[in-house]
């Protein structure tokens, strides 16, 4: 298995006026009372360790008494906007238990833990720098995956809901071997589908710590789903294999599981199933998806070298000349989605 190399530091791309207009139309752009820069005013921090005393790479931050009162109130307001209608009557029942900061990765996010003091239920959300790549990734995940996503953008700040699940690297290390043979076959199937979905919509860098495994209890068995949690590498890298999770060494165990549990015919079947499902979503979200891709076509979200490399590789993979003519990442993605949709419609026309 090759060790894929990706860009050490992806630049953060500003949110264009065209993309902002799109976000307003679909209720993603709302005025909020706290910014990413506000949270950077912390006075100190301590490392956060997990239950096994391993460093999580997160630090718990602390603010001055004056700043803490203002920041806590504004974060509670953000919570009510993100998860409700913005009604502030629930604020007295909310408490900000912790604000954690992570310097690992491109986005350097803050993770906010909000607890309902009446019943001790809690949830997380994230405050990040607004980056056009990540916003495109979130919207595409919302439309083309089985999962809806909730996020807000205001000026240079992005608010993301928490995606619950077991981090892929932790699951592979601590839980995978304890799964039954039928569960391993089901996980292998989900990885094939996840791999195909990422490739189609050009979501890169799905190493095991950038997705989660979600166990769902269904009658007398457990169904496992795989969800992406990091959308920073949407349509940025030039290497096509960066958009295929199977080529990262961190996913070697999952690739081995696929080869152990599935036949080639089964793998091909699951790939076709996933392409068909994505094609149906492309058709279902036709107008909204076209608007988003149009924003991307008029946006700068990658380098000329990456664009040239990716469109050439995908042309070699598909022999579709439209990829060769692509001028930017938006056009490459548009042609990829059109390719999947066209193949789906051609098959259905023949069947009819």
PDB file of N, CA and C in Angstrom, residues 21-99:
ATOM      1  N   UNK A  21     -24.015  34.813  -1.053  1.00  0.00           N
ATOM      2  CA  UNK A  21     -25.393  34.951  -1.541  1.00  0.00           C
ATOM      3  C   UNK A  21     -26.104  33.608  -1.519  1.00  0.00           C
ATOM      4  N   UNK A  22     -25.392  32.563  -1.945  1.00  0.00           N
ATOM      5  CA  UNK A  22     -25.961  31.208  -1.906  1.00  0.00           C
ATOM      6  C   UNK A  22     -26.295  30.816  -0.466  1.00  0.00           C
ATOM      7  N   UNK A  23     -25.372  31.068   0.450  1.00  0.00           N
ATOM      8  CA  UNK A  23     -25.573  30.690   1.851  1.00  0.00           C
ATOM      9  C   UNK A  23     -26.766  31.425   2.462  1.00  0.00           C
ATOM     10  N   UNK A  24     -26.947  32.677   2.096  1.00  0.00           N
ATOM     11  CA  UNK A  24     -28.105  33.428   2.594  1.00  0.00           C
ATOM     12  C   UNK A  24     -29.412  32.838   2.069  1.00  0.00           C
ATOM     13  N   UNK A  25     -29.405  32.450   0.795  1.00  0.00           N
ATOM     14  CA  UNK A  25     -30.620  31.898   0.197  1.00  0.00           C
ATOM     15  C   UNK A  25     -31.060  30.617   0.893  1.00  0.00           C
ATOM     16  N   UNK A  26     -30.094  29.823   1.342  1.00  0.00           N
ATOM     17  CA  UNK A  26     -30.429  28.543   1.967  1.00  0.00           C
ATOM     18  C   UNK A  26     -30.263  28.568   3.489  1.00  0.00           C
ATOM     19  N   UNK A  27     -30.331  29.769   4.053  1.00  0.00           N
ATOM     20  CA  UNK A  27     -30.390  29.949   5.501  1.00  0.00           C
ATOM     21  C   UNK A  27     -29.151  29.411   6.224  1.00  0.00           C
ATOM     22  N   UNK A  28     -28.019  29.475   5.551  1.00  0.00           N
ATOM     23  CA  UNK A  28     -26.753  29.090   6.172  1.00  0.00           C
ATOM     24  C   UNK A  28     -25.987  30.304   6.683  1.00  0.00           C
ATOM     25  N   UNK A  29     -26.321  31.470   6.177  1.00  0.00           N
ATOM     26  CA  UNK A  29     -25.629  32.695   6.562  1.00  0.00           C
ATOM     27  C   UNK A  29     -26.534  33.491   7.493  1.00  0.00           C
ATOM     28  N   UNK A  30     -26.164  33.525   8.775  1.00  0.00           N
ATOM     29  CA  UNK A  30     -26.971  34.224   9.773  1.00  0.00           C
ATOM     30  C   UNK A  30     -26.059  35.027  10.687  1.00  0.00           C
ATOM     31  N   UNK A  31     -26.538  36.167  11.134  1.00  0.00           N
ATOM     32  CA  UNK A  31     -25.754  37.004  12.035  1.00  0.00           C
ATOM     33  C   UNK A  31     -25.610  36.316  13.396  1.00  0.00           C
ATOM     34  N   UNK A  32     -24.382  36.181  13.857  1.00  0.00           N
ATOM     35  CA  UNK A  32     -24.125  35.607  15.174  1.00  0.00           C
ATOM     36  C   UNK A  32     -23.306  36.598  15.988  1.00  0.00           C
ATOM     37  N   UNK A  33     -23.316  36.428  17.301  1.00  0.00           N
ATOM     38  CA  UNK A  33     -22.759  37.447  18.193  1.00  0.00           C
ATOM     39  C   UNK A  33     -21.360  37.116  18.706  1.00  0.00           C
ATOM     40  N   UNK A  34     -20.761  36.066  18.193  1.00  0.00           N
ATOM     41  CA  UNK A  34     -19.399  35.723  18.598  1.00  0.00           C
ATOM     42  C   UNK A  34     -18.611  35.313  17.359  1.00  0.00           C
ATOM     43  N   UNK A  35     -17.338  35.656  17.332  1.00  0.00           N
ATOM     44  CA  UNK A  35     -16.499  35.330  16.176  1.00  0.00           C
ATOM     45  C   UNK A  35     -15.350  34.418  16.598  1.00  0.00           C
ATOM     46  N   UNK A  36     -14.704  33.838  15.612  1.00  0.00           N
ATOM     47  CA  UNK A  36     -13.537  32.993  15.880  1.00  0.00           C
ATOM     48  C   UNK A  36     -12.466  33.789  16.625  1.00  0.00           C
ATOM     49  N   UNK A  37     -12.257  35.040  16.222  1.00  0.00           N
ATOM     50  CA  UNK A  37     -11.239  35.875  16.865  1.00  0.00           C
ATOM     51  C   UNK A  37     -11.568  36.132  18.334  1.00  0.00           C
ATOM     52  N   UNK A  38     -12.849  36.214  18.671  1.00  0.00           N
ATOM     53  CA  UNK A  38     -13.229  36.419  20.073  1.00  0.00           C
ATOM     54  C   UNK A  38     -12.710  35.277  20.949  1.00  0.00           C
ATOM     55  N   UNK A  39     -12.792  34.064  20.449  1.00  0.00           N
ATOM     56  CA  UNK A  39     -12.369  32.906  21.239  1.00  0.00           C
ATOM     57  C   UNK A  39     -10.854  32.816  21.373  1.00  0.00           C
ATOM     58  N   UNK A  40     -10.135  33.527  20.516  1.00  0.00           N
ATOM     59  CA  UNK A  40      -8.670  33.522  20.606  1.00  0.00           C
ATOM     60  C   UNK A  40      -8.151  34.373  21.768  1.00  0.00           C
ATOM     61  N   UNK A  41      -9.053  35.042  22.482  1.00  0.00           N
ATOM     62  CA  UNK A  41      -8.628  35.931  23.570  1.00  0.00           C
ATOM     63  C   UNK A  41      -8.406  35.171  24.884  1.00  0.00           C
ATOM     64  N   UNK A  42      -8.167  33.871  24.830  1.00  0.00           N
ATOM     65  CA  UNK A  42      -8.018  33.121  26.075  1.00  0.00           C
ATOM     66  C   UNK A  42      -6.721  33.507  26.789  1.00  0.00           C
ATOM     67  N   UNK A  43      -6.755  33.378  28.125  1.00  0.00           N
ATOM     68  CA  UNK A  43      -5.632  33.790  28.975  1.00  0.00           C
ATOM     69  C   UNK A  43      -4.691  32.635  29.300  1.00  0.00           C
ATOM     70  N   UNK A  44      -5.176  31.403  29.184  1.00  0.00           N
ATOM     71  CA  UNK A  44      -4.347  30.252  29.506  1.00  0.00           C
ATOM     72  C   UNK A  44      -5.004  28.979  29.031  1.00  0.00           C
ATOM     73  N   UNK A  45      -4.276  27.859  29.132  1.00  0.00           N
ATOM     74  CA  UNK A  45      -4.828  26.586  28.681  1.00  0.00           C
ATOM     75  C   UNK A  45      -4.132  25.430  29.382  1.00  0.00           C
ATOM     76  N   UNK A  46      -4.802  24.261  29.402  1.00  0.00           N
ATOM     77  CA  UNK A  46      -4.205  23.032  29.920  1.00  0.00           C
ATOM     78  C   UNK A  46      -4.505  21.915  28.926  1.00  0.00           C
ATOM     79  N   UNK A  47      -3.621  20.937  28.845  1.00  0.00           N
ATOM     80  CA  UNK A  47      -3.812  19.824  27.909  1.00  0.00           C
ATOM     81  C   UNK A  47      -5.006  18.976  28.334  1.00  0.00           C
ATOM     82  N   UNK A  48      -5.719  18.425  27.341  1.00  0.00           N
ATOM     83  CA  UNK A  48      -6.849  17.537  27.593  1.00  0.00           C
ATOM     84  C   UNK A  48      -6.417  16.111  27.284  1.00  0.00           C
ATOM     85  N   UNK A  49      -6.607  15.215  28.256  1.00  0.00           N
ATOM     86  CA  UNK A  49      -6.239  13.808  28.091  1.00  0.00           C
ATOM     87  C   UNK A  49      -7.490  12.946  28.062  1.00  0.00           C
ATOM     88  N   UNK A  50      -7.411  11.810  27.360  1.00  0.00           N
ATOM     89  CA  UNK A  50      -8.552  10.907  27.325  1.00  0.00           C
ATOM     90  C   UNK A  50      -8.546  10.014  28.566  1.00  0.00           C
ATOM     91  N   UNK A  51      -9.480   9.063  28.621  1.00  0.00           N
ATOM     92  CA  UNK A  51      -9.634   8.229  29.821  1.00  0.00           C
ATOM     93  C   UNK A  51      -8.431   7.324  30.058  1.00  0.00           C
ATOM     94  N   UNK A  52      -7.609   7.142  29.008  1.00  0.00           N
ATOM     95  CA  UNK A  52      -6.400   6.325  29.141  1.00  0.00           C
ATOM     96  C   UNK A  52      -5.142   7.173  29.310  1.00  0.00           C
ATOM     97  N   UNK A  53      -5.339   8.456  29.630  1.00  0.00           N
ATOM     98  CA  UNK A  53      -4.241   9.407  29.844  1.00  0.00           C
ATOM     99  C   UNK A  53      -3.397   9.650  28.600  1.00  0.00           C
ATOM    100  N   UNK A  54      -4.008   9.513  27.435  1.00  0.00           N
ATOM    101  CA  UNK A  54      -3.333   9.864  26.187  1.00  0.00           C
ATOM    102  C   UNK A  54      -3.667  11.308  25.814  1.00  0.00           C
ATOM    103  N   UNK A  55      -2.687  12.023  25.318  1.00  0.00           N
ATOM    104  CA  UNK A  55      -2.907  13.414  24.904  1.00  0.00           C
ATOM    105  C   UNK A  55      -3.847  13.444  23.701  1.00  0.00           C
ATOM    106  N   UNK A  56      -4.930  14.206  23.805  1.00  0.00           N
ATOM    107  CA  UNK A  56      -5.913  14.275  22.714  1.00  0.00           C
ATOM    108  C   UNK A  56      -5.561  15.324  21.668  1.00  0.00           C
ATOM    109  N   UNK A  57      -4.516  16.112  21.915  1.00  0.00           N
ATOM    110  CA  UNK A  57      -4.096  17.237  21.059  1.00  0.00           C
ATOM    111  C   UNK A  57      -5.032  18.430  21.189  1.00  0.00           C
ATOM    112  N   UNK A  58      -6.014  18.341  22.094  1.00  0.00           N
ATOM    113  CA  UNK A  58      -6.877  19.478  22.421  1.00  0.00           C
ATOM    114  C   UNK A  58      -6.381  20.110  23.723  1.00  0.00           C
ATOM    115  N   UNK A  59      -6.524  21.424  23.844  1.00  0.00           N
ATOM    116  CA  UNK A  59      -6.216  22.110  25.095  1.00  0.00           C
ATOM    117  C   UNK A  59      -7.472  22.834  25.582  1.00  0.00           C
ATOM    118  N   UNK A  60      -7.716  22.780  26.880  1.00  0.00           N
ATOM    119  CA  UNK A  60      -8.872  23.478  27.460  1.00  0.00           C
ATOM    120  C   UNK A  60      -8.451  24.900  27.775  1.00  0.00           C
ATOM    121  N   UNK A  61      -9.190  25.865  27.234  1.00  0.00           N
ATOM    122  CA  UNK A  61      -8.772  27.265  27.354  1.00  0.00           C
ATOM    123  C   UNK A  61      -9.582  27.990  28.420  1.00  0.00           C
ATOM    124  N   UNK A  62      -8.960  29.032  28.973  1.00  0.00           N
ATOM    125  CA  UNK A  62      -9.583  29.820  30.036  1.00  0.00           C
ATOM    126  C   UNK A  62      -9.518  31.297  29.674  1.00  0.00           C
ATOM    127  N   UNK A  63     -10.532  32.026  30.110  1.00  0.00           N
ATOM    128  CA  UNK A  63     -10.655  33.444  29.789  1.00  0.00           C
ATOM    129  C   UNK A  63     -10.703  34.262  31.070  1.00  0.00           C
ATOM    130  N   UNK A  64     -10.450  35.563  30.924  1.00  0.00           N
ATOM    131  CA  UNK A  64     -10.607  36.456  32.068  1.00  0.00           C
ATOM    132  C   UNK A  64     -12.072  36.468  32.494  1.00  0.00           C
ATOM    133  N   UNK A  65     -12.329  36.844  33.700  1.00  0.00           N
ATOM    134  CA  UNK A  65     -13.699  36.820  34.231  1.00  0.00           C
ATOM    135  C   UNK A  65     -14.650  37.644  33.368  1.00  0.00           C
ATOM    136  N   UNK A  66     -14.207  38.803  32.918  1.00  0.00           N
ATOM    137  CA  UNK A  66     -15.068  39.668  32.097  1.00  0.00           C
ATOM    138  C   UNK A  66     -15.332  39.023  30.737  1.00  0.00           C
ATOM    139  N   UNK A  67     -14.265  38.542  30.086  1.00  0.00           N
ATOM    140  CA  UNK A  67     -14.428  37.920  28.772  1.00  0.00           C
ATOM    141  C   UNK A  67     -15.283  36.660  28.860  1.00  0.00           C
ATOM    142  N   UNK A  68     -15.094  35.861  29.913  1.00  0.00           N
ATOM    143  CA  UNK A  68     -15.805  34.588  30.031  1.00  0.00           C
ATOM    144  C   UNK A  68     -17.306  34.805  30.073  1.00  0.00           C
ATOM    145  N   UNK A  69     -17.778  35.794  30.824  1.00  0.00           N
ATOM    146  CA  UNK A  69     -19.219  36.043  30.931  1.00  0.00           C
ATOM    147  C   UNK A  69     -19.804  36.405  29.565  1.00  0.00           C
ATOM    148  N   UNK A  70     -19.102  37.273  28.823  1.00  0.00           N
ATOM    149  CA  UNK A  70     -19.589  37.697  27.511  1.00  0.00           C
ATOM    150  C   UNK A  70     -19.549  36.546  26.509  1.00  0.00           C
ATOM    151  N   UNK A  71     -18.430  35.802  26.495  1.00  0.00           N
ATOM    152  CA  UNK A  71     -18.276  34.699  25.545  1.00  0.00           C
ATOM    153  C   UNK A  71     -19.280  33.587  25.832  1.00  0.00           C
ATOM    154  N   UNK A  72     -19.475  33.257  27.108  1.00  0.00           N
ATOM    155  CA  UNK A  72     -20.445  32.206  27.461  1.00  0.00           C
ATOM    156  C   UNK A  72     -21.843  32.554  26.969  1.00  0.00           C
ATOM    157  N   UNK A  73     -22.261  33.788  27.200  1.00  0.00           N
ATOM    158  CA  UNK A  73     -23.599  34.214  26.785  1.00  0.00           C
ATOM    159  C   UNK A  73     -23.735  34.137  25.270  1.00  0.00           C
ATOM    160  N   UNK A  74     -22.732  34.616  24.557  1.00  0.00           N
ATOM    161  CA  UNK A  74     -22.811  34.615  23.091  1.00  0.00           C
ATOM    162  C   UNK A  74     -22.762  33.198  22.511  1.00  0.00           C
ATOM    163  N   UNK A  75     -22.018  32.302  23.144  1.00  0.00           N
ATOM    164  CA  UNK A  75     -21.990  30.910  22.686  1.00  0.00           C
ATOM    165  C   UNK A  75     -23.336  30.228  22.918  1.00  0.00           C
ATOM    166  N   UNK A  76     -23.996  30.569  24.007  1.00  0.00           N
ATOM    167  CA  UNK A  76     -25.338  30.026  24.255  1.00  0.00           C
ATOM    168  C   UNK A  76     -26.322  30.531  23.194  1.00  0.00           C
ATOM    169  N   UNK A  77     -26.168  31.783  22.795  1.00  0.00           N
ATOM    170  CA  UNK A  77     -27.030  32.326  21.738  1.00  0.00           C
ATOM    171  C   UNK A  77     -26.781  31.574  20.423  1.00  0.00           C
ATOM    172  N   UNK A  78     -25.515  31.304  20.133  1.00  0.00           N
ATOM    173  CA  UNK A  78     -25.187  30.543  18.922  1.00  0.00           C
ATOM    174  C   UNK A  78     -25.822  29.156  18.984  1.00  0.00           C
ATOM    175  N   UNK A  79     -25.755  28.531  20.138  1.00  0.00           N
ATOM    176  CA  UNK A  79     -26.352  27.199  20.306  1.00  0.00           C
ATOM    177  C   UNK A  79     -27.845  27.228  19.987  1.00  0.00           C
ATOM    178  N   UNK A  80     -28.559  28.244  20.467  1.00  0.00           N
ATOM    179  CA  UNK A  80     -30.006  28.319  20.220  1.00  0.00           C
ATOM    180  C   UNK A  80     -30.309  28.554  18.742  1.00  0.00           C
ATOM    181  N   UNK A  81     -29.430  29.262  18.043  1.00  0.00           N
ATOM    182  CA  UNK A  81     -29.624  29.484  16.604  1.00  0.00           C
ATOM    183  C   UNK A  81     -29.346  28.201  15.830  1.00  0.00           C
ATOM    184  N   UNK A  82     -28.273  27.499  16.220  1.00  0.00           N
ATOM    185  CA  UNK A  82     -27.848  26.296  15.504  1.00  0.00           C
ATOM    186  C   UNK A  82     -28.841  25.153  15.688  1.00  0.00           C
ATOM    187  N   UNK A  83     -29.362  25.007  16.910  1.00  0.00           N
ATOM    188  CA  UNK A  83     -30.188  23.842  17.221  1.00  0.00           C
ATOM    189  C   UNK A  83     -31.672  24.156  17.401  1.00  0.00           C
ATOM    190  N   UNK A  84     -32.027  25.426  17.338  1.00  0.00           N
ATOM    191  CA  UNK A  84     -33.441  25.776  17.525  1.00  0.00           C
ATOM    192  C   UNK A  84     -33.775  26.971  16.644  1.00  0.00           C
ATOM    193  N   UNK A  85     -34.697  27.801  17.110  1.00  0.00           N
ATOM    194  CA  UNK A  85     -35.122  28.951  16.311  1.00  0.00           C
ATOM    195  C   UNK A  85     -34.485  30.255  16.773  1.00  0.00           C
ATOM    196  N   UNK A  86     -33.499  30.146  17.670  1.00  0.00           N
ATOM    197  CA  UNK A  86     -32.839  31.344  18.173  1.00  0.00           C
ATOM    198  C   UNK A  86     -33.536  31.971  19.365  1.00  0.00           C
ATOM    199  N   UNK A  87     -34.610  31.353  19.832  1.00  0.00           N
ATOM    200  CA  UNK A  87     -35.327  31.866  20.998  1.00  0.00           C
ATOM    201  C   UNK A  87     -34.428  31.785  22.232  1.00  0.00           C
ATOM    202  N   UNK A  88     -34.266  32.907  22.912  1.00  0.00           N
ATOM    203  CA  UNK A  88     -33.309  32.974  24.014  1.00  0.00           C
ATOM    204  C   UNK A  88     -33.915  32.624  25.369  1.00  0.00           C
ATOM    205  N   UNK A  89     -35.164  32.181  25.400  1.00  0.00           N
ATOM    206  CA  UNK A  89     -35.788  31.817  26.678  1.00  0.00           C
ATOM    207  C   UNK A  89     -35.123  30.605  27.320  1.00  0.00           C
ATOM    208  N   UNK A  90     -34.441  29.793  26.492  1.00  0.00           N
ATOM    209  CA  UNK A  90     -33.788  28.596  27.045  1.00  0.00           C
ATOM    210  C   UNK A  90     -32.389  28.879  27.586  1.00  0.00           C
ATOM    211  N   UNK A  91     -31.857  30.057  27.358  1.00  0.00           N
ATOM    212  CA  UNK A  91     -30.480  30.360  27.762  1.00  0.00           C
ATOM    213  C   UNK A  91     -30.233  30.146  29.255  1.00  0.00           C
ATOM    214  N   UNK A  92     -31.166  30.517  30.181  1.00  0.00           N
ATOM    215  CA  UNK A  92     -30.909  30.269  31.609  1.00  0.00           C
ATOM    216  C   UNK A  92     -30.704  28.799  31.949  1.00  0.00           C
ATOM    217  N   UNK A  93     -31.146  27.894  31.074  1.00  0.00           N
ATOM    218  CA  UNK A  93     -31.020  26.458  31.347  1.00  0.00           C
ATOM    219  C   UNK A  93     -29.787  25.843  30.684  1.00  0.00           C
ATOM    220  N   UNK A  94     -28.957  26.685  30.073  1.00  0.00           N
ATOM    221  CA  UNK A  94     -27.764  26.196  29.383  1.00  0.00           C
ATOM    222  C   UNK A  94     -26.505  26.604  30.124  1.00  0.00           C
ATOM    223  N   UNK A  95     -25.497  25.745  30.053  1.00  0.00           N
ATOM    224  CA  UNK A  95     -24.213  26.070  30.645  1.00  0.00           C
ATOM    225  C   UNK A  95     -23.097  25.666  29.679  1.00  0.00           C
ATOM    226  N   UNK A  96     -22.122  26.550  29.495  1.00  0.00           N
ATOM    227  CA  UNK A  96     -20.951  26.219  28.679  1.00  0.00           C
ATOM    228  C   UNK A  96     -19.947  25.547  29.605  1.00  0.00           C
ATOM    229  N   UNK A  97     -19.860  24.220  29.497  1.00  0.00           N
ATOM    230  CA  UNK A  97     -19.001  23.451  30.407  1.00  0.00           C
ATOM    231  C   UNK A  97     -17.530  23.569  30.060  1.00  0.00           C
ATOM    232  N   UNK A  98     -17.223  23.644  28.772  1.00  0.00           N
ATOM    233  CA  UNK A  98     -15.808  23.668  28.376  1.00  0.00           C
ATOM    234  C   UNK A  98     -15.658  24.255  26.987  1.00  0.00           C
ATOM    235  N   UNK A  99     -14.510  24.919  26.786  1.00  0.00           N
ATOM    236  CA  UNK A  99     -14.105  25.390  25.463  1.00  0.00           C
ATOM    237  C   UNK A  99     -12.704  24.851  25.213  1.00  0.00           C
TER     238      UNK A  99
END
